[in-house]
Amino acid sequence: MELTVFLLGTSGSIPTPRRALPAIALRREGELLLFDCGEGTQVQMARAGLSPMKISKVFITHLHGDHFLGLAGIVQTLSLWGREKRLEVYCPAEEVERLRKYLEIPRYTITFELLVEGLEPGQEVRGEGWRVLTARAHHPVPSLAYAFVEEGRPGHLDLQKALSLGLKQGPELGRLKAGESIRLPNGRVVRPEDVIGPSIRGRKVVYVGDTAVTEEIVELSRDADLLIFDSTFAEELSAKAVENSHSTCTQAAEVARRAGVKKLVLFHVSPRYEDASVLLSQASKIFPETIVGEDLLRIEIPPSK
Amino acid sequence: MELTVFLLGTSGSIPTPRRALPAIALRREGELLLFDCGEGTQVQMARAGLSPMKISKVFITHLHGDHFLGLAGIVQTLSLWGREKRLEVYCPAEEVERLRKYLEIPRYTITFELLVEGLEPGQEVRGEGWRVLTARAHHPVPSLAYAFVEEGRPGHLDLQKALSLGLKQGPELGRLKAGESIRLPNGRVVRPEDVIGPSIRGRKVVYVGDTAVTEEIVELSRDADLLIFDSTFAEELSAKAVENSHSTCTQAAEVARRAGVKKLVLFHVSPRYEDASVLLSQASKIFPETIVGEDLLRIEIPPSK
């Protein structure tokens, strides 16, 4: 099953002609989830060939302008296109009234149900075959980090072993897969774990917007296939990172290493890094599987085996 | 004196990779005025090489999302850069509270005085050497159209004639230029109009955002050097234009012809016109001095003679 991450905007705080403001689309079975929605997201979606009509849920990390000011424009466009399907928008619980008020400002008539809900750290949102987990991010305003986690799948059935034990192809195997034990005519009981391997865990994509590093953030990132992490500053500006509750590229790499992720994307790159290779070289020393996020970069997450 | 118009975004309603949402910058002696500020304006300014730090005043036509949703992002960026100079934002009087609330939504600390003022149709805003006039636009929500008008300059002094009449170079000529009559030693009185030509009118740039055509709008456009006009639809969609209180390209051209302007820019082009040549060819038949607005197009208005 396809799981693709589109980096729509990768800049921090201020957009540049090369980097738009933070927004990440995650596509799974034609459904789009959006994580943050900076100014310019709708045109970045058009550039990426993605339709906002496919968005089912939007997850906003916090209400600094660069992370959400593209949302009302998308709501207007969807209404001009006559969307009827509900759109769900999530944000930190403390910010839900502020976000609702924002979406009421423009002079448009919304043609669909627009649900804006607040989330407490630790709360989760369920979809079809996936959940989005949350953790508190450490930033001067209420902020969340998000982990998209697919449901696990049953392990592989060892068909040869099943047949050799006396099971027959057909409904019996289905019952075993559903977790039931089967009593054979010879009285022997075959349990699912006798013929089915360990369950296959779902894929995990973690997005940590603006934050200083905390243990909660490391735990949220644990074993991610892809970790997209605040990397506003290079190592030399670590004091500035502390002052503004951001992370440096090396801190991002430390989290990736400690959390045992497969791949790290440096994200929310300060406009001062016209050439972001310094971020990459510093982070790669700590965590080699690092890339610098670039606008319109598309990352496919292969199915777990 | 330089007077340059920068078309920052020329699309109508929905942005495309080729056309950003409505925004026009007008530069005069280093001062920038902004007319409308759609989502994406700050990055379009960066592409045009214009700094938002230079903006002194912003004029918003109305609060459909595509005309103002780039403003909070600019306020955030200016605050990150530590602007101290006051920024004045004008909009239709009925919308002033709504616009103020919008600018209070993001979690930023504004570092400068942000003045948001409402204007009634006919009210004007004065700057150094110019005024912005307003007229009611005909659209489903409170809307204004704006005319930037430079102050006129005194006419040219006919020096040869002045000397032949017996005037001397020096303070006498200054007094004449200031409007004073001079009595010569021979008793004859020289009036300013005897030696100074008619005063030279200032340049005029008119921006009519979303509107159906009205007589007020034609009057506002009168004798403009440049008229930037709502041209959402081609002639074939005139019924749709009426339904949505927009103008067609041919209506825009009719206004340009009737108002006696020098040059017309078709603006607020519907995303359906990937190729806008149909708009140009229809309008040019009525008013030959027509161009289709393109993003980042820069138009210099030569000084009046």
Coordinates of C-alpha atoms in Angstrom, one line a residue, chain B residues 8-305:
Chain B
L8 CA 3.0 40.7 -7.6
G9 CA 0.0 38.4 -8.1
T10 CA -2.5 38.5 -11.0
S11 CA -4.7 35.5 -10.4
G12 CA -8.4 35.6 -9.4
S13 CA -9.7 33.7 -6.5
I14 CA -7.3 30.7 -6.6
P15 CA -3.6 30.8 -7.0
T16 CA -1.8 28.8 -9.7
P17 CA 1.9 28.0 -10.1
R18 CA 2.0 30.7 -12.7
R19 CA -0.2 33.4 -11.0
A20 CA -0.2 34.3 -7.4
L21 CA -3.1 36.0 -5.7
P22 CA -3.8 39.7 -6.1
A23 CA -1.2 42.2 -4.9
I24 CA 0.2 45.3 -6.4
A25 CA 3.2 47.3 -5.1
L26 CA 3.6 50.9 -6.1
R27 CA 7.0 52.4 -5.6
R28 CA 7.6 56.2 -5.5
E29 CA 10.8 57.7 -4.1
G30 CA 11.7 54.5 -2.3
E31 CA 8.3 54.4 -0.5
L32 CA 6.2 51.3 -1.2
L33 CA 2.4 51.2 -1.2
L34 CA 0.7 47.9 -1.4
F35 CA -2.8 47.4 -2.9
D36 CA -4.3 44.1 -1.8
C37 CA -2.2 41.4 -0.2
G38 CA -3.2 37.9 -1.2
E39 CA -1.7 34.8 0.2
G40 CA 1.9 34.6 -1.0
T41 CA 2.5 38.3 -1.3
Q42 CA 5.6 38.3 0.8
V43 CA 7.4 35.7 -1.3
Q44 CA 6.3 37.5 -4.5
M45 CA 7.9 40.6 -3.0
A46 CA 11.1 38.7 -2.5
R47 CA 11.0 37.5 -6.1
A48 CA 10.5 41.1 -7.2
G49 CA 13.4 42.3 -5.1
L50 CA 11.2 44.4 -2.9
S51 CA 11.5 44.6 0.9
P52 CA 8.3 44.7 2.9
M53 CA 10.2 46.9 5.3
K54 CA 9.7 49.7 2.8
I55 CA 5.9 49.4 2.8
S56 CA 4.3 52.5 4.4
K57 CA 0.6 51.8 3.7
V58 CA -1.5 48.9 2.6
F59 CA -4.9 49.3 0.8
I60 CA -7.2 46.3 0.9
T61 CA -10.1 46.3 -1.5
H62 CA -12.3 43.8 0.4
L63 CA -12.1 40.7 2.6
H64 CA -12.5 37.8 0.2
G65 CA -9.6 35.6 1.2
D66 CA -7.7 36.0 -2.0
H67 CA -7.3 39.8 -1.5
F68 CA -5.9 40.0 2.1
L69 CA -4.7 36.6 3.5
G70 CA -1.0 37.4 2.9
L71 CA -1.1 40.3 5.4
A72 CA -0.6 38.5 8.7
G73 CA 2.4 36.7 7.2
I74 CA 4.0 40.1 6.3
V75 CA 3.2 41.4 9.8
Q76 CA 5.0 38.4 11.3
T77 CA 8.0 38.8 9.0
L78 CA 8.3 42.5 9.8
S79 CA 8.2 41.7 13.5
L80 CA 10.9 39.1 13.2
W81 CA 13.0 41.7 11.5
G82 CA 12.2 44.2 14.2
R83 CA 10.4 46.9 12.3
E84 CA 9.8 50.0 14.3
K85 CA 8.1 52.3 11.7
R86 CA 4.3 52.4 11.8
L87 CA 2.4 50.4 9.2
E88 CA -0.9 51.8 8.1
V89 CA -3.6 49.4 6.7
Y90 CA -6.7 50.7 5.1
C91 CA -9.9 48.7 4.2
P92 CA -13.6 49.4 3.7
A93 CA -15.0 51.0 6.9
E94 CA -17.4 48.1 7.5
E95 CA -14.5 45.6 7.6
V96 CA -12.1 47.3 9.9
E97 CA -13.0 45.2 13.0
R98 CA -12.8 42.0 11.0
L99 CA -9.4 42.9 9.7
R100 CA -8.1 43.9 13.1
K101 CA -9.3 40.6 14.6
Y102 CA -7.5 38.7 11.8
L103 CA -4.2 40.5 12.5
E104 CA -4.6 39.5 16.2
I105 CA -4.8 35.8 15.5
P106 CA -1.2 34.6 15.0
R107 CA 1.0 34.1 18.1
Y108 CA 3.4 36.9 17.3
T109 CA 4.6 40.0 19.1
I110 CA 4.2 43.0 16.8
T111 CA 7.2 45.3 17.1
F112 CA 5.7 48.3 15.4
E113 CA 2.5 50.4 15.5
L114 CA 0.0 48.7 13.3
L115 CA -2.8 51.1 12.4
V116 CA -5.9 49.6 10.8
E117 CA -8.3 52.1 9.5
G118 CA -11.6 51.9 7.6
L119 CA -12.4 54.2 4.7
E120 CA -15.8 55.2 3.4
P121 CA -16.2 55.5 -0.4
G122 CA -15.0 59.0 -1.4
Q123 CA -12.7 59.3 1.6
E124 CA -9.0 59.8 0.8
V125 CA -5.6 59.1 2.3
R126 CA -2.8 61.6 1.9
G127 CA 0.9 60.9 1.6
E128 CA 3.9 63.0 0.8
G129 CA 3.1 64.4 -2.6
W130 CA 0.2 62.1 -3.4
R131 CA -3.3 61.1 -2.4
V132 CA -5.2 57.8 -2.6
L133 CA -8.8 58.3 -3.6
T134 CA -11.5 55.8 -3.1
A135 CA -14.8 54.8 -4.7
R136 CA -17.3 52.1 -3.9
A137 CA -16.8 48.9 -5.9
H138 CA -19.8 46.8 -6.7
H139 CA -19.2 43.3 -5.2
P140 CA -21.2 41.1 -2.8
V141 CA -19.1 42.3 0.2
P142 CA -18.0 45.9 1.2
S143 CA -15.4 46.8 -1.4
L144 CA -13.4 49.8 -2.5
A145 CA -11.5 50.7 -5.6
Y146 CA -8.4 52.9 -5.2
A147 CA -6.8 55.7 -7.3
F148 CA -3.3 56.8 -6.5
V149 CA -2.9 60.4 -7.6
E150 CA 0.3 62.5 -7.5
E151 CA 0.1 66.2 -6.7
G152 CA 0.4 68.4 -9.8
R153 CA 3.6 70.4 -10.4
P154 CA 3.8 74.1 -11.4
G155 CA 3.9 74.6 -15.1
H156 CA 7.1 75.5 -17.0
L157 CA 8.5 79.0 -16.7
D158 CA 9.1 80.7 -20.1
L159 CA 12.4 82.3 -19.0
Q160 CA 13.0 84.1 -22.3
K161 CA 9.6 85.7 -22.1
A162 CA 10.1 86.6 -18.5
L163 CA 13.4 88.3 -19.2
S164 CA 12.0 90.1 -22.2
L165 CA 9.2 91.5 -20.0
G166 CA 11.9 93.0 -17.8
L167 CA 12.0 90.5 -15.0
K168 CA 15.4 89.6 -13.5
Q169 CA 16.7 86.1 -12.7
G170 CA 16.5 85.5 -8.9
P171 CA 13.9 85.9 -6.1
E172 CA 11.4 87.6 -8.4
L173 CA 11.0 84.5 -10.5
G174 CA 10.6 82.4 -7.3
R175 CA 7.8 84.7 -6.2
L176 CA 6.1 84.3 -9.5
K177 CA 6.4 80.6 -9.4
A178 CA 4.8 80.7 -5.9
G179 CA 1.8 82.4 -7.5
E180 CA 2.6 86.1 -6.8
S181 CA 2.3 88.9 -9.3
I182 CA 5.3 91.2 -9.6
R183 CA 5.2 95.0 -10.2
L184 CA 8.1 96.1 -12.4
P185 CA 9.9 99.4 -12.0
N186 CA 8.1 100.7 -15.1
G187 CA 4.8 100.1 -13.3
R188 CA 3.7 97.1 -15.3
V189 CA 2.4 94.1 -13.4
V190 CA 3.4 90.6 -14.5
R191 CA 1.1 87.8 -13.4
P192 CA 2.3 84.2 -13.0
E193 CA 0.1 83.0 -15.9
D194 CA 1.9 85.5 -18.2
V195 CA 5.2 83.6 -18.0
I196 CA 4.3 80.2 -16.5
G197 CA 2.5 77.5 -18.5
P198 CA -0.4 75.5 -17.2
S199 CA 0.3 73.3 -14.2
I200 CA 1.5 69.8 -14.9
R201 CA -0.9 67.2 -13.5
G202 CA 0.5 64.3 -11.4
R203 CA 0.4 60.7 -12.5
K204 CA -2.6 58.5 -11.7
V205 CA -2.7 54.8 -11.2
V206 CA -6.1 53.2 -10.6
Y207 CA -6.6 49.7 -9.2
V208 CA -10.1 48.3 -9.4
G209 CA -10.2 44.9 -7.8
D210 CA -13.3 42.7 -7.9
T211 CA -16.3 44.7 -9.3
A212 CA -19.1 45.0 -11.7
V213 CA -18.9 48.2 -13.7
T214 CA -20.5 51.3 -12.3
E215 CA -20.4 54.9 -13.2
E216 CA -18.5 55.6 -9.9
I217 CA -15.8 53.3 -11.1
V218 CA -15.6 54.9 -14.5
E219 CA -15.2 58.3 -12.8
L220 CA -12.5 57.1 -10.5
S221 CA -10.6 55.7 -13.5
R222 CA -10.8 59.0 -15.4
D223 CA -7.6 60.0 -17.2
A224 CA -5.5 57.4 -15.4
D225 CA -2.0 56.7 -16.7
L226 CA -2.5 53.1 -15.8
L227 CA -5.8 51.3 -15.0
I228 CA -5.5 47.8 -13.4
F229 CA -8.9 46.3 -13.7
D230 CA -10.8 43.2 -12.7
S231 CA -10.9 40.9 -15.8
T232 CA -12.0 37.6 -14.3
F233 CA -13.8 36.4 -17.4
A234 CA -13.8 36.5 -21.1
E235 CA -16.8 37.9 -23.0
E236 CA -18.6 34.5 -23.3
L237 CA -18.9 34.3 -19.5
S238 CA -20.5 37.7 -19.1
A239 CA -23.5 36.1 -17.4
K240 CA -21.2 34.5 -14.9
A241 CA -19.5 37.9 -14.4
V242 CA -22.9 39.5 -13.6
E243 CA -23.8 36.6 -11.2
N244 CA -20.5 37.1 -9.3
S245 CA -20.2 40.9 -9.6
H246 CA -17.1 40.6 -11.6
S247 CA -16.1 42.2 -14.9
T248 CA -15.2 40.6 -18.2
C249 CA -12.2 41.7 -20.2
T250 CA -14.4 43.6 -22.6
Q251 CA -16.1 45.5 -19.8
A252 CA -12.6 46.4 -18.5
A253 CA -11.7 47.7 -22.0
E254 CA -15.0 49.7 -22.2
V255 CA -14.1 51.4 -18.9
A256 CA -10.6 52.1 -20.1
R257 CA -12.0 53.7 -23.3
R258 CA -14.7 55.7 -21.6
A259 CA -12.4 56.9 -18.9
G260 CA -9.7 58.0 -21.4
V261 CA -6.9 56.1 -19.7
K262 CA -3.5 55.6 -21.2
K263 CA -3.0 52.0 -20.6
L264 CA -5.1 49.1 -19.3
V265 CA -3.9 46.0 -17.4
L266 CA -6.2 43.0 -17.3
F267 CA -6.0 41.7 -13.8
H268 CA -7.6 39.0 -11.5
V269 CA -7.5 36.5 -14.3
S270 CA -9.5 33.4 -13.6
P271 CA -7.4 30.2 -13.3
R272 CA -9.4 28.8 -16.2
Y273 CA -7.4 31.0 -18.6
E274 CA -4.1 29.1 -18.6
D275 CA -3.7 30.9 -21.9
A276 CA -5.0 34.5 -21.3
S277 CA -4.6 35.5 -25.0
V278 CA -8.4 35.3 -25.4
L279 CA -8.8 38.0 -22.8
L280 CA -6.2 40.2 -24.6
S281 CA -7.6 39.8 -28.0
Q282 CA -11.2 40.6 -26.9
A283 CA -10.2 43.6 -24.9
S284 CA -7.7 45.0 -27.5
K285 CA -10.5 45.3 -30.0
I286 CA -12.2 47.9 -27.8
F287 CA -9.1 49.4 -26.2
P288 CA -5.8 48.8 -28.1
E289 CA -3.5 49.9 -25.2
T290 CA -4.2 46.8 -23.2
I291 CA -1.9 44.2 -21.7
V292 CA -2.6 41.1 -19.6
G293 CA -1.1 41.4 -16.2
E294 CA 1.6 38.8 -15.5
D295 CA 3.2 38.1 -12.1
L296 CA 6.3 40.2 -11.5
L297 CA 5.7 42.5 -14.4
R298 CA 7.1 45.9 -13.6
I299 CA 5.5 49.0 -15.2
E300 CA 7.3 52.3 -15.1
I301 CA 5.0 55.4 -15.4
P302 CA 7.0 58.2 -17.0
P303 CA 6.7 61.6 -15.5
S304 CA 4.0 63.8 -17.0
K305 CA 5.2 66.6 -19.2

